[in-house]
PDB file of C-alpha atoms in Angstrom:
ATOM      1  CA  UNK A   9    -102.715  26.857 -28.172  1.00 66.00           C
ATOM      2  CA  UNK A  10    -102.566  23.845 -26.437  1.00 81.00           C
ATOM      3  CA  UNK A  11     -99.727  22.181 -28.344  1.00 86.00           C
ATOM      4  CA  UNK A  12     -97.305  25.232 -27.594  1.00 88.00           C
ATOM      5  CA  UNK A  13     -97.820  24.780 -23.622  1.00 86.00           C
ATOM      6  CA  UNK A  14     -97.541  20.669 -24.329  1.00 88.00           C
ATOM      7  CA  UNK A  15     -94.105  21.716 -26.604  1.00 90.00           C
ATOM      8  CA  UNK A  16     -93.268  24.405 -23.993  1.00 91.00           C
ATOM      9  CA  UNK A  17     -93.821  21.610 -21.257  1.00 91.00           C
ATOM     10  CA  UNK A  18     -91.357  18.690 -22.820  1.00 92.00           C
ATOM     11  CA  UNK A  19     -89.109  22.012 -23.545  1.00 92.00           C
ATOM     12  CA  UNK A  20     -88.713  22.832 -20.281  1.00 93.00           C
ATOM     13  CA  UNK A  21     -88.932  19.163 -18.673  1.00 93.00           C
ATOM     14  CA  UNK A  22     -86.241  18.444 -21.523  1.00 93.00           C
ATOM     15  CA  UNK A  23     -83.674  21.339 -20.560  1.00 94.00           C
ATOM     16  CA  UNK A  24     -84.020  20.469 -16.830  1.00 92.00           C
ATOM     17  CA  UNK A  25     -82.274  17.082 -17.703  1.00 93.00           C
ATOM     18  CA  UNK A  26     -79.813  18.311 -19.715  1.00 93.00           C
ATOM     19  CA  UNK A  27     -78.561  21.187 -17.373  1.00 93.00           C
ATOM     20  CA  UNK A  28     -79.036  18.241 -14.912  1.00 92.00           C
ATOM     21  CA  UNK A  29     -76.356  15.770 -16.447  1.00 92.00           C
ATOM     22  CA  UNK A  30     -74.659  19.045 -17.854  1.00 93.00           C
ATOM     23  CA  UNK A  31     -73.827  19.872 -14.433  1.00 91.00           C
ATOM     24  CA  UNK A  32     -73.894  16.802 -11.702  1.00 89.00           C
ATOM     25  CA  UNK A  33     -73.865  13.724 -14.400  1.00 88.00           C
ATOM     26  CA  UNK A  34     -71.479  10.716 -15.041  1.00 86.00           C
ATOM     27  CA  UNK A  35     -69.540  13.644 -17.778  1.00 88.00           C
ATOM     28  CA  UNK A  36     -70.464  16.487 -16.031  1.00 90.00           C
ATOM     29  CA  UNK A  37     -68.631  19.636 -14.680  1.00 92.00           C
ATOM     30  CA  UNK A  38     -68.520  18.188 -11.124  1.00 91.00           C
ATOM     31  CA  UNK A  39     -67.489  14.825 -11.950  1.00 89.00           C
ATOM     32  CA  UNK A  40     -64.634  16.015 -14.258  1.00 91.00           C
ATOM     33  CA  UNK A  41     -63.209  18.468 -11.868  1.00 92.00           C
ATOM     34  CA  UNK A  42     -63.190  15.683  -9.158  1.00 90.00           C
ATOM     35  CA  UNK A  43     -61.257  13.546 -11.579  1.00 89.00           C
ATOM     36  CA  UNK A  44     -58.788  15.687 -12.536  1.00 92.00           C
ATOM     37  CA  UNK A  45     -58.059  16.753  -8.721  1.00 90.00           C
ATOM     38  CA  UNK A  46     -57.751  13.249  -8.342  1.00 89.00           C
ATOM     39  CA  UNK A  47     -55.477  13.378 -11.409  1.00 91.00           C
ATOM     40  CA  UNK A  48     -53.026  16.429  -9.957  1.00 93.00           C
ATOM     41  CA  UNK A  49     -52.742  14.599  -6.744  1.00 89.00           C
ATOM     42  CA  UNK A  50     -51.569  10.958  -8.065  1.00 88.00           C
ATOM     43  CA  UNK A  51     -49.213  12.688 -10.719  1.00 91.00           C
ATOM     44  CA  UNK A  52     -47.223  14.686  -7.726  1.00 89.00           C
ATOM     45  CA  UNK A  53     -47.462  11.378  -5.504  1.00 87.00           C
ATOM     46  CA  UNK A  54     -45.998   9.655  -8.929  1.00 88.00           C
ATOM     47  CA  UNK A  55     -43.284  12.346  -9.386  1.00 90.00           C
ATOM     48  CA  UNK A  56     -42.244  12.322  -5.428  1.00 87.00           C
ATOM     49  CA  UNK A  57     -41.980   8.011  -5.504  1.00 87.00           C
ATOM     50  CA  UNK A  58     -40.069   8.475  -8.839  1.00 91.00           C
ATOM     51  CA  UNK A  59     -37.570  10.728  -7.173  1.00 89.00           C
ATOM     52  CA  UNK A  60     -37.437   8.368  -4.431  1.00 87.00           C
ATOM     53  CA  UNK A  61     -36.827   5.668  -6.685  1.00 89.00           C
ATOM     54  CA  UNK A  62     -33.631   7.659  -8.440  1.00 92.00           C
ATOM     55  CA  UNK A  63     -32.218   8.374  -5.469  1.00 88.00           C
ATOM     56  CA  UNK A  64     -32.514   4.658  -3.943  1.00 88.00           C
ATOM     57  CA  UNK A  65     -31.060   3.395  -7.682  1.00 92.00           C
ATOM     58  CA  UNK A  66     -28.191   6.219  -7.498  1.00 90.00           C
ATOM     59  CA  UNK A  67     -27.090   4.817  -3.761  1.00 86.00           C
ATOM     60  CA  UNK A  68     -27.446   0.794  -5.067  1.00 88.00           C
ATOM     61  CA  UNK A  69     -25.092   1.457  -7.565  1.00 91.00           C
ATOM     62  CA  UNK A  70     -22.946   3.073  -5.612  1.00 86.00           C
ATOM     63  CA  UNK A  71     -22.674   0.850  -3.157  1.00 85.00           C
ATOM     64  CA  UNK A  72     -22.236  -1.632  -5.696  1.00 88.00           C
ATOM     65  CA  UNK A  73     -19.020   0.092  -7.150  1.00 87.00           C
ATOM     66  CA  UNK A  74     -17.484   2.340  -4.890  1.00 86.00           C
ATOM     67  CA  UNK A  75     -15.493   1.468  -2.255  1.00 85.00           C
ATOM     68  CA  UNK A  76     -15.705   4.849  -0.403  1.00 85.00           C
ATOM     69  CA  UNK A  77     -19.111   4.461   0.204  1.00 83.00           C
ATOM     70  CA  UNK A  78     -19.112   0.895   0.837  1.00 83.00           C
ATOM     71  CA  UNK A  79     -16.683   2.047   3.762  1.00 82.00           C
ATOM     72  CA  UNK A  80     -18.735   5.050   4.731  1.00 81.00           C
ATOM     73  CA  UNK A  81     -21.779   2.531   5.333  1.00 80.00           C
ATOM     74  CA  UNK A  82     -19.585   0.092   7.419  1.00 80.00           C
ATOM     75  CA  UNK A  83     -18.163   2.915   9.742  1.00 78.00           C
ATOM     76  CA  UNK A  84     -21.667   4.317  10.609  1.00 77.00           C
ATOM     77  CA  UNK A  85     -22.237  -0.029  11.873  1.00 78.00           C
ATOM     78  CA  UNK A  86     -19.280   0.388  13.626  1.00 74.00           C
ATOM     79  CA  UNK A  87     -17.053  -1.200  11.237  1.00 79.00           C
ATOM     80  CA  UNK A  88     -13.378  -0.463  11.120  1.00 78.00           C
ATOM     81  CA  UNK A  89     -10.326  -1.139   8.717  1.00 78.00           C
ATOM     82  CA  UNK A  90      -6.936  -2.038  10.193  1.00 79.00           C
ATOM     83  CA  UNK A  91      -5.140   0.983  12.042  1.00 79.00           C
ATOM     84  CA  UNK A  92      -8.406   2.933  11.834  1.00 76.00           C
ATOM     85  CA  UNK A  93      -9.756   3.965  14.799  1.00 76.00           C
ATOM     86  CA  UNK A  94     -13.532   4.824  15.919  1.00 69.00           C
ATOM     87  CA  UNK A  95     -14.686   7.243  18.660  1.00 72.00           C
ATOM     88  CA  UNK A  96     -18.386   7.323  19.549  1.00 71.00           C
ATOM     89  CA  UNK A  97     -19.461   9.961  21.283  1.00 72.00           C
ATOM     90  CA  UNK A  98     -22.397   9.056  23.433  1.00 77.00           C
ATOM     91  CA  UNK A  99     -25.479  11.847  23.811  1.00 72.00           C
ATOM     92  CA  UNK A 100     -25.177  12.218  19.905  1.00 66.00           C
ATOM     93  CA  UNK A 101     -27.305  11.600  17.358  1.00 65.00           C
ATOM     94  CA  UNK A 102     -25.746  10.386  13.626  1.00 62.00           C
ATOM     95  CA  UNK A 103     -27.596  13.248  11.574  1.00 58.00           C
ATOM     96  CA  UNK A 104     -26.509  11.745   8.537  1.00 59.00           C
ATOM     97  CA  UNK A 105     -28.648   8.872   8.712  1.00 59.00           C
ATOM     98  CA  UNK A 106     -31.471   9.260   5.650  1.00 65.00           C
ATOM     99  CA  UNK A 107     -34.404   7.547   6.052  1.00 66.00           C
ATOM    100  CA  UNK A 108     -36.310   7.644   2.782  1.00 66.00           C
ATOM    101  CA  UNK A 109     -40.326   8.166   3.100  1.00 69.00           C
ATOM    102  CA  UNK A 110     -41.891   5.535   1.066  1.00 68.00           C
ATOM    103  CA  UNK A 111     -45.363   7.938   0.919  1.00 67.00           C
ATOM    104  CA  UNK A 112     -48.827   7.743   2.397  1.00 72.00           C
ATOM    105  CA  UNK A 113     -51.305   5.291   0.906  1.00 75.00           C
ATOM    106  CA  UNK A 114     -53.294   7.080  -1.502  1.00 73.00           C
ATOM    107  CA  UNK A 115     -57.024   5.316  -1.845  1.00 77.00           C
ATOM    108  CA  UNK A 116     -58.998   5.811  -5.252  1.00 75.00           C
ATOM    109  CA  UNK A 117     -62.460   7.818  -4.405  1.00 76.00           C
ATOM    110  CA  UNK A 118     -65.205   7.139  -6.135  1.00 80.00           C
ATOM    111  CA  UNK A 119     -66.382   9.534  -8.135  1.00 77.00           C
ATOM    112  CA  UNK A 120     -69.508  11.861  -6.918  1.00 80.00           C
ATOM    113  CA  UNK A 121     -72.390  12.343  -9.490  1.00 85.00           C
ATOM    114  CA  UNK A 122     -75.958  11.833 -10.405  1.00 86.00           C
ATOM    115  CA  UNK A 123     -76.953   8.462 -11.991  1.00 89.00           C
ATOM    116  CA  UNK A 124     -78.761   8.899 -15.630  1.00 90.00           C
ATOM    117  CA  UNK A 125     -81.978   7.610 -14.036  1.00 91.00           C
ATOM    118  CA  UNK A 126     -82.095  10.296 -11.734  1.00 92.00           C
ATOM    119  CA  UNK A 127     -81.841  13.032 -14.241  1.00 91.00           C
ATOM    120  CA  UNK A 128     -84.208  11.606 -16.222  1.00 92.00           C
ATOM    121  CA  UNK A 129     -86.366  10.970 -13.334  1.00 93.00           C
ATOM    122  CA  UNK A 130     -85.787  14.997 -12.400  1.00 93.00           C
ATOM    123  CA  UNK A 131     -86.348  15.948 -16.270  1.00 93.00           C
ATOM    124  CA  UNK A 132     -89.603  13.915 -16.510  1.00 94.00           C
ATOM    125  CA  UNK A 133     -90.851  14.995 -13.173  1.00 95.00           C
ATOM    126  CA  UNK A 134     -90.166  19.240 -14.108  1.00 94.00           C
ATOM    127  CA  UNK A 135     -91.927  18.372 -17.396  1.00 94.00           C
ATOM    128  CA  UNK A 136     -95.005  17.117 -15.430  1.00 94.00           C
ATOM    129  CA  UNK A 137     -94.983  20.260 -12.823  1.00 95.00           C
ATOM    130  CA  UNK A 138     -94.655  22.426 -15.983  1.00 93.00           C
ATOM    131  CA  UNK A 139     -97.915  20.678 -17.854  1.00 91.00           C
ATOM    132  CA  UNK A 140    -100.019  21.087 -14.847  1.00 92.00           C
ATOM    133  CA  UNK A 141     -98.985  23.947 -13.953  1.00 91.00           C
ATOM    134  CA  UNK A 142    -100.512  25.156 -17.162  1.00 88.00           C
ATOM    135  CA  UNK A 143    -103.645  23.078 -17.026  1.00 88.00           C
ATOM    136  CA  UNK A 144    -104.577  24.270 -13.989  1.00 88.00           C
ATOM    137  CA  UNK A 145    -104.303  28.104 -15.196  1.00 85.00           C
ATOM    138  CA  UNK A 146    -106.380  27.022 -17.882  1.00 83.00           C
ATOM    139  CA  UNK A 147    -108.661  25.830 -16.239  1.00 83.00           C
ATOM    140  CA  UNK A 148    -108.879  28.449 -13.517  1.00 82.00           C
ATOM    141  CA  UNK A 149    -108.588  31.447 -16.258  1.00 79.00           C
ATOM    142  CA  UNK A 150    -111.363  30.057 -18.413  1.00 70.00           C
ATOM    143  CA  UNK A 151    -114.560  31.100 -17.580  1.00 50.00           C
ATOM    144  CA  UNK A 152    -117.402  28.785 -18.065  1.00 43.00           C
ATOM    145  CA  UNK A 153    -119.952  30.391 -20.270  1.00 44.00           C
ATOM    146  CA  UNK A 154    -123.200  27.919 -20.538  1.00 45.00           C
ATOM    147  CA  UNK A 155    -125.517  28.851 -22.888  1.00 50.00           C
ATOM    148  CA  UNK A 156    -128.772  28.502 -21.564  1.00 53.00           C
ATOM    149  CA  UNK A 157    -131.476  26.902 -23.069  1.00 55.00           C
ATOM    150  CA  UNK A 158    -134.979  28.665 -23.380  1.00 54.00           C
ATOM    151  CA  UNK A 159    -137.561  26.844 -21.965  1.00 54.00           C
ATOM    152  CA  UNK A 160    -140.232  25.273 -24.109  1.00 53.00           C
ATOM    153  CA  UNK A 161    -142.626  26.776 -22.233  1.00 53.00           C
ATOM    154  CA  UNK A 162    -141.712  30.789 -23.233  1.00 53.00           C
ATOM    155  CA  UNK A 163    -141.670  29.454 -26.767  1.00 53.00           C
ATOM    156  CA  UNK A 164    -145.050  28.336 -26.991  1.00 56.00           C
ATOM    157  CA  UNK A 165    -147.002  31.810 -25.889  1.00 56.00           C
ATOM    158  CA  UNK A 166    -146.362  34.635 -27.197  1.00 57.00           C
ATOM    159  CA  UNK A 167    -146.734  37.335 -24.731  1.00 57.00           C
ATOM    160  CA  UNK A 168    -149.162  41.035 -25.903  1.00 61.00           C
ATOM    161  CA  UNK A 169    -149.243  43.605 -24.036  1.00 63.00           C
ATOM    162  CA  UNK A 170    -152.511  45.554 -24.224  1.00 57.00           C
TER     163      UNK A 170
END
């Protein structure tokens, strides 16, 4: 009887730890969800930079090789060709002026979790609860029962009644 509460013990102890790293270790439920928010969030950053990136490409070459929007650039400077005139209008603002948002710095997080050691630690310490836990029931459900000894004395006479 004792070896099924020591195997129930290291049973128990044992599925502590792995629920333990199951849940809250370095591979566990917690850790990968964090990762893969982390994941979601640097792919749209990724996708918005990329599309920034087109766009920037898309205006170099034109500005390269057109000559419409080299001269579209150099009027909104204040440039002008010969017999081309320019009115500014004071009080206005040039809407068409794009600024392009580089993005926000995005910092890698650590990820959260429990070390190994510390499940183990956990596991070990539930096992240990678990075993005395059990010894002490034992020990309080057991009932001493001392047989006494009969005295050397009552063995000697031999009482008759009379």
């Amino acid at each position: 009887m004792k070896k099924i509460k020591i195997l129930l013990a290291v049973f128990t102890g044992t599925l502590f730890y792995v629920l333990l790293s199951f849940l809250g270790g370095t591979d566990g439920v917690i850790a990968t969800k964090n990762l893969k928010t982390q994941k979601r969030l640097i792919s749209a950053r990724t996708a918005k930079i990329q599309e920034i990136n087109n766009n920037l490409t898309m205006e170099s070459i034109a500005l390269e090789k057109d000559n419409e929007v080299i001269a579209s650039y150099a009027r909104k400077l204040g440039y002008v060709k010969e017999n081309e005139k320019l009115v500014k209008i004071n009080g206005l603002t040039d809407s068409s002026i794009k600024l392009n948002d580089p993005g926000t710095i995005l910092r890698h997080k650590e990820g959260v979790y429990l070390p190994e050691w510390m499940c183990k630690t956990c596991g070990f310490l539930v096992f240990f609860l678990v075993f005395m836990i059990f010894t002490l029931k034992d020990i309080s459900s057991s009932t001493v029962v001392r047989k006494q000894r009969k005295n050397d004395f009552e063995d000697d006479f031999v009482v008759v009644n009379m």
